[in-house]
PDB file of C-alpha atoms in Angstrom:
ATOM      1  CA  UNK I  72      -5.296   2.370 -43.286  1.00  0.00           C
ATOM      2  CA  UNK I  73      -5.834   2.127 -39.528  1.00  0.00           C
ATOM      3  CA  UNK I  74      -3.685   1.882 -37.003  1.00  0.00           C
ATOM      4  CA  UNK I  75      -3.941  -1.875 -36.760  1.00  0.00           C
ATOM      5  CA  UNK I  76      -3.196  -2.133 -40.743  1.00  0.00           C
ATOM      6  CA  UNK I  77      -0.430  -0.013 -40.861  1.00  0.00           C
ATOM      7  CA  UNK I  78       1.350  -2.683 -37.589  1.00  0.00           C
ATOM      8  CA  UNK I  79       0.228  -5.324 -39.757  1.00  0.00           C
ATOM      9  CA  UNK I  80       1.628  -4.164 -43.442  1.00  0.00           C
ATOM     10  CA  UNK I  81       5.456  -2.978 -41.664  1.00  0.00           C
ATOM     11  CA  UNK I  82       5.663  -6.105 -39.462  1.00  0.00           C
ATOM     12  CA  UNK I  83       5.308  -8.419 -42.219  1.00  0.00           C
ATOM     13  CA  UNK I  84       7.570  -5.996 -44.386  1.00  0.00           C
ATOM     14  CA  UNK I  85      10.114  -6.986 -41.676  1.00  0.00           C
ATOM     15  CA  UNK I  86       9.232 -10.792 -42.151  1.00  0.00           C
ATOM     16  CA  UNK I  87       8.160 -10.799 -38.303  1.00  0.00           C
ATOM     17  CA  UNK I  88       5.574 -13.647 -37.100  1.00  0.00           C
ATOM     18  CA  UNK I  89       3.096 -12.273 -34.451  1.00  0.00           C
ATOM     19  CA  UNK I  90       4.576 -14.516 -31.934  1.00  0.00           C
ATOM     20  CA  UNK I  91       8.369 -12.707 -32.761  1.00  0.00           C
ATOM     21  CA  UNK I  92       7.291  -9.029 -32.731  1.00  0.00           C
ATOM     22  CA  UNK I  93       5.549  -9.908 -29.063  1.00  0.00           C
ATOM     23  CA  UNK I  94       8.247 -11.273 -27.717  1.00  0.00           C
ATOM     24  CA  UNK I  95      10.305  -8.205 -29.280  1.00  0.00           C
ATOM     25  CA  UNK I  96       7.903  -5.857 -27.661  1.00  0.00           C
ATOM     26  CA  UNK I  97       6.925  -7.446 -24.387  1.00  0.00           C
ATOM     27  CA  UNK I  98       3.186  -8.478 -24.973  1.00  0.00           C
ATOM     28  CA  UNK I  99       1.621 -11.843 -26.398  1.00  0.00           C
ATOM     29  CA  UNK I 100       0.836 -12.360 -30.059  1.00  0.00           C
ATOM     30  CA  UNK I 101      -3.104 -12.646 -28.968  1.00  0.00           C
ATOM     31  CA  UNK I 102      -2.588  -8.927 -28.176  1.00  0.00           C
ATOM     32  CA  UNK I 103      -0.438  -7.837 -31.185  1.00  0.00           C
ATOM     33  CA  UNK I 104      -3.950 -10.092 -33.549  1.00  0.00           C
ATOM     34  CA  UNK I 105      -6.479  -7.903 -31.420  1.00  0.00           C
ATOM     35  CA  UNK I 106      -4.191  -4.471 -32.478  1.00  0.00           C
ATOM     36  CA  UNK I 107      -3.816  -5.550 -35.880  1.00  0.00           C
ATOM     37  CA  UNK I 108      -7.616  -6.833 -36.564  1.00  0.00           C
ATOM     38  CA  UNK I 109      -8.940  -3.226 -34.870  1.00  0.00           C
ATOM     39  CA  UNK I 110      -9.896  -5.139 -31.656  1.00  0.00           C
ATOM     40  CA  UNK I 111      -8.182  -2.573 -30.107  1.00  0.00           C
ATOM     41  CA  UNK I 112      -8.100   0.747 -31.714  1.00  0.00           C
ATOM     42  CA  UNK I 113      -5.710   3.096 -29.786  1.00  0.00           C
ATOM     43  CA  UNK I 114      -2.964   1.499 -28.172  1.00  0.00           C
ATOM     44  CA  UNK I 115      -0.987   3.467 -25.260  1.00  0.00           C
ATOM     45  CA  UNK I 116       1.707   5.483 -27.118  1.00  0.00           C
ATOM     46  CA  UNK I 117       4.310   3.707 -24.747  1.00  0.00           C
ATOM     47  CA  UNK I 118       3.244   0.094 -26.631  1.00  0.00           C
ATOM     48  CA  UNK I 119       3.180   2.225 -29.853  1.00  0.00           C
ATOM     49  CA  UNK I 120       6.777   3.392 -29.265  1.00  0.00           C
ATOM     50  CA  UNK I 121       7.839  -0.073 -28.858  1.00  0.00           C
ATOM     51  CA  UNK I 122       6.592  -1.549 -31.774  1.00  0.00           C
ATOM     52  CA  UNK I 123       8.075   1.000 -33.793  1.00  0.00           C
ATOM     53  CA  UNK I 124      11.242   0.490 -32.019  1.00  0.00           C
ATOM     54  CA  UNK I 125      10.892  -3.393 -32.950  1.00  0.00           C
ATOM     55  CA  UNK I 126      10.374  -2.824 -36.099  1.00  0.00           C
ATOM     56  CA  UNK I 127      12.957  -0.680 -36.748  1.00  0.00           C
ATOM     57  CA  UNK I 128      11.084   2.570 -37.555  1.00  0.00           C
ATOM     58  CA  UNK I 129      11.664   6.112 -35.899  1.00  0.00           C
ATOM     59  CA  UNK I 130       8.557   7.594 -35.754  1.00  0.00           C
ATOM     60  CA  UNK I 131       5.227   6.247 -34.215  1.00  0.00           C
ATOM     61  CA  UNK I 132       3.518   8.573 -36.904  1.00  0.00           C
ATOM     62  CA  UNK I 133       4.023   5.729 -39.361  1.00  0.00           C
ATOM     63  CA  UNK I 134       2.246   3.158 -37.440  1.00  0.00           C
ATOM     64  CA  UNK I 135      -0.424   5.694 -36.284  1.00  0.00           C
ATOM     65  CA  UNK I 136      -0.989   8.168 -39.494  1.00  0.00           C
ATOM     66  CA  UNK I 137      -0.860  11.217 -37.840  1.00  0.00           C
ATOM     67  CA  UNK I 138       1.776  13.921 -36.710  1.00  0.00           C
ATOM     68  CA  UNK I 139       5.262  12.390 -36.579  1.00  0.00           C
ATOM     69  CA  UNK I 140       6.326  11.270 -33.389  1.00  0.00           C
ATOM     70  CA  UNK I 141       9.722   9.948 -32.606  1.00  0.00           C
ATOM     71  CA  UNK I 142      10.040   6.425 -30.879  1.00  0.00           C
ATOM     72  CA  UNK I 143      11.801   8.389 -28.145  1.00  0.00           C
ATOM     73  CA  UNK I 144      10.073  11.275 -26.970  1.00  0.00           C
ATOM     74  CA  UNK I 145       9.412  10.026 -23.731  1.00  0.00           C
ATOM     75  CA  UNK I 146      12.277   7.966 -23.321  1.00  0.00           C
ATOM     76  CA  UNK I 147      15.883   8.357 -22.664  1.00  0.00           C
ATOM     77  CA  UNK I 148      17.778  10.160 -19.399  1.00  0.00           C
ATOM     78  CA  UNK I 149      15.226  12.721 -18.802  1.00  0.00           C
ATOM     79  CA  UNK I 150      15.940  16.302 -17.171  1.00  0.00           C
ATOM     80  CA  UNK I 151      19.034  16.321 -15.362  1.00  0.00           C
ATOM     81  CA  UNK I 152      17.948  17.212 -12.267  1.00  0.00           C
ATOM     82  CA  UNK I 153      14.936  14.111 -12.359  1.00  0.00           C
ATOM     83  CA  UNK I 154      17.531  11.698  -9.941  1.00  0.00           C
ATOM     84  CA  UNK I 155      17.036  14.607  -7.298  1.00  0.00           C
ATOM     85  CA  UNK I 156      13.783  14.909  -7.831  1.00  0.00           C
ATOM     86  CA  UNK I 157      12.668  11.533  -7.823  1.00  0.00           C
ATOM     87  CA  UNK I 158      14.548  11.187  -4.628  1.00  0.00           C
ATOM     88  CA  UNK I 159      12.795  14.144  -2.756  1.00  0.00           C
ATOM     89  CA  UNK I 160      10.170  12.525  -3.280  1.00  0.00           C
ATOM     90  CA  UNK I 161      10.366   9.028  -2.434  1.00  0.00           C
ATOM     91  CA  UNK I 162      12.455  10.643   0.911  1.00  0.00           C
ATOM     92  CA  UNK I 163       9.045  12.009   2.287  1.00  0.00           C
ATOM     93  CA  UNK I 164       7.284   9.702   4.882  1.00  0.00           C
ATOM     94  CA  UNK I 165       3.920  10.455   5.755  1.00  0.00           C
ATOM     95  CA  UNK I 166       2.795  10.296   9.380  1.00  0.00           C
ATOM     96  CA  UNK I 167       0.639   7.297  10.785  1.00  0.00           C
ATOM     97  CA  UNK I 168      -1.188   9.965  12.861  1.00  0.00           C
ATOM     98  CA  UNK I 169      -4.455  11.107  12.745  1.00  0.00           C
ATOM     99  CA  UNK I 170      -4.946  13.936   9.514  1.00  0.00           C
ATOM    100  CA  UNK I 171      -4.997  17.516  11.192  1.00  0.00           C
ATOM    101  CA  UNK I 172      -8.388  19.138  11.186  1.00  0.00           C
ATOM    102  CA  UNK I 173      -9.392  20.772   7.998  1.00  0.00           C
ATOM    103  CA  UNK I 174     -10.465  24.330  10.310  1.00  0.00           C
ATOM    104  CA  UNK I 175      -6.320  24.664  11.420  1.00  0.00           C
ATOM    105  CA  UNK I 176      -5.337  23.868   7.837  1.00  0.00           C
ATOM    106  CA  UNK I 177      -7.181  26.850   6.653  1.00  0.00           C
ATOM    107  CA  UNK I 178      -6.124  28.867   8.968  1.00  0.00           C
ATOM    108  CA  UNK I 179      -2.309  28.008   8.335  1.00  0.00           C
ATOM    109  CA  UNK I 180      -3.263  28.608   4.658  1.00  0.00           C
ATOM    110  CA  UNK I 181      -4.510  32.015   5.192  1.00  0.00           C
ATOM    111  CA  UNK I 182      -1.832  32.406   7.905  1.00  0.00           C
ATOM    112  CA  UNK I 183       1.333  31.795   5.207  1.00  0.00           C
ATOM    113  CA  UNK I 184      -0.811  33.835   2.270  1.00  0.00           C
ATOM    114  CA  UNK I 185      -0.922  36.940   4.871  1.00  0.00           C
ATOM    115  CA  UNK I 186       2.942  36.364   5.857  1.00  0.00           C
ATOM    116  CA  UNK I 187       4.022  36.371   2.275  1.00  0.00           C
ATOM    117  CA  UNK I 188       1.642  39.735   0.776  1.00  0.00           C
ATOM    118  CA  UNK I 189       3.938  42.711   1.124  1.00  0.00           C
ATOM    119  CA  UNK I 190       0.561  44.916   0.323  1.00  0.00           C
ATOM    120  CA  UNK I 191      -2.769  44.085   1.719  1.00  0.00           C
ATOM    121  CA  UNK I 192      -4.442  42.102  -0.729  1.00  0.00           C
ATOM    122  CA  UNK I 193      -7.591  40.014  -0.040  1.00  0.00           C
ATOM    123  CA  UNK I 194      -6.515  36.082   0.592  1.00  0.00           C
ATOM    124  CA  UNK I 195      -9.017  33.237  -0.698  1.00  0.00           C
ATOM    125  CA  UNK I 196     -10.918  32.266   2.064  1.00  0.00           C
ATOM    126  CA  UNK I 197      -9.227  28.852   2.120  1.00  0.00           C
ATOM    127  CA  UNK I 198     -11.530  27.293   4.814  1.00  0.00           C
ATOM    128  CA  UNK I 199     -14.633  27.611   2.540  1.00  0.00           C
ATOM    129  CA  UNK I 200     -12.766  26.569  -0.516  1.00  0.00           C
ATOM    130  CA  UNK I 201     -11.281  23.723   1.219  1.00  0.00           C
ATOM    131  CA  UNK I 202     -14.474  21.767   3.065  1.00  0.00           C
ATOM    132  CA  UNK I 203     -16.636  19.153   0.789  1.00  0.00           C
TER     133      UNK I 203
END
């Protein structure tokens, strides 16, 4: 059975319309008939994880015959330390200036890589790695 098939057989196991599995996993009907009839062959694991969530199954692997894959494996809290990350990052602003040129980028680059060898060791010449 495909992908497609196997949506098909376990919504109507449920005794879910088209229109009532959509609506249950945020899409249109016309989209859940394209995935059932092989339209479309590999849907995005995040749409795959929700129609296994709607119809009540715990692992994608069902719907997809392959390895089992729990309907939450990229869901849920995440790492604890994700809030700080995630707000590091949206705290940087970037500068409405002109981009420095590429020549005093390398040579920061090779001046930091010579600041932080304790032996002399050969640094990647950054400037030739760096231009187009």
């Amino acid at each position: 059975m495909t992908t497609g098939e196997r949506i098909k057989f376990y919504r109507q196991r449920r005794g879910l319309t088209r229109p009532v599995l959509a609506g249950l996993v945020g899409t249109n009907p016309r989209w859940i008939k394209a995935v059932e009839s092989n339209q479309i062959r590999n849907p995005k694991l995040a749409a795959l994880q929700n129609i296994a969530a709607a119809l009540g199954l715990r692992d994608v692997g069902l719907l997809t015959g392959g390895e089992p894959i729990g309907i939450d494996v990229s869901r849920g809290p995440g790492h604890p330390s994700l809030p700080a990350v995630r707000e590091a990052i949206n705290a940087v602003t970037i500068p409405s200036r002109e981009p420095q040129r590429l020549d005093y980028l390398a040579a920061r680059v090779d001046a930091a890589w010579r600041a932080g060898m304790p032996h002399p060791i050969t640094a990647p010449s950054s400037a030739s790695s760096c231009r187009p």
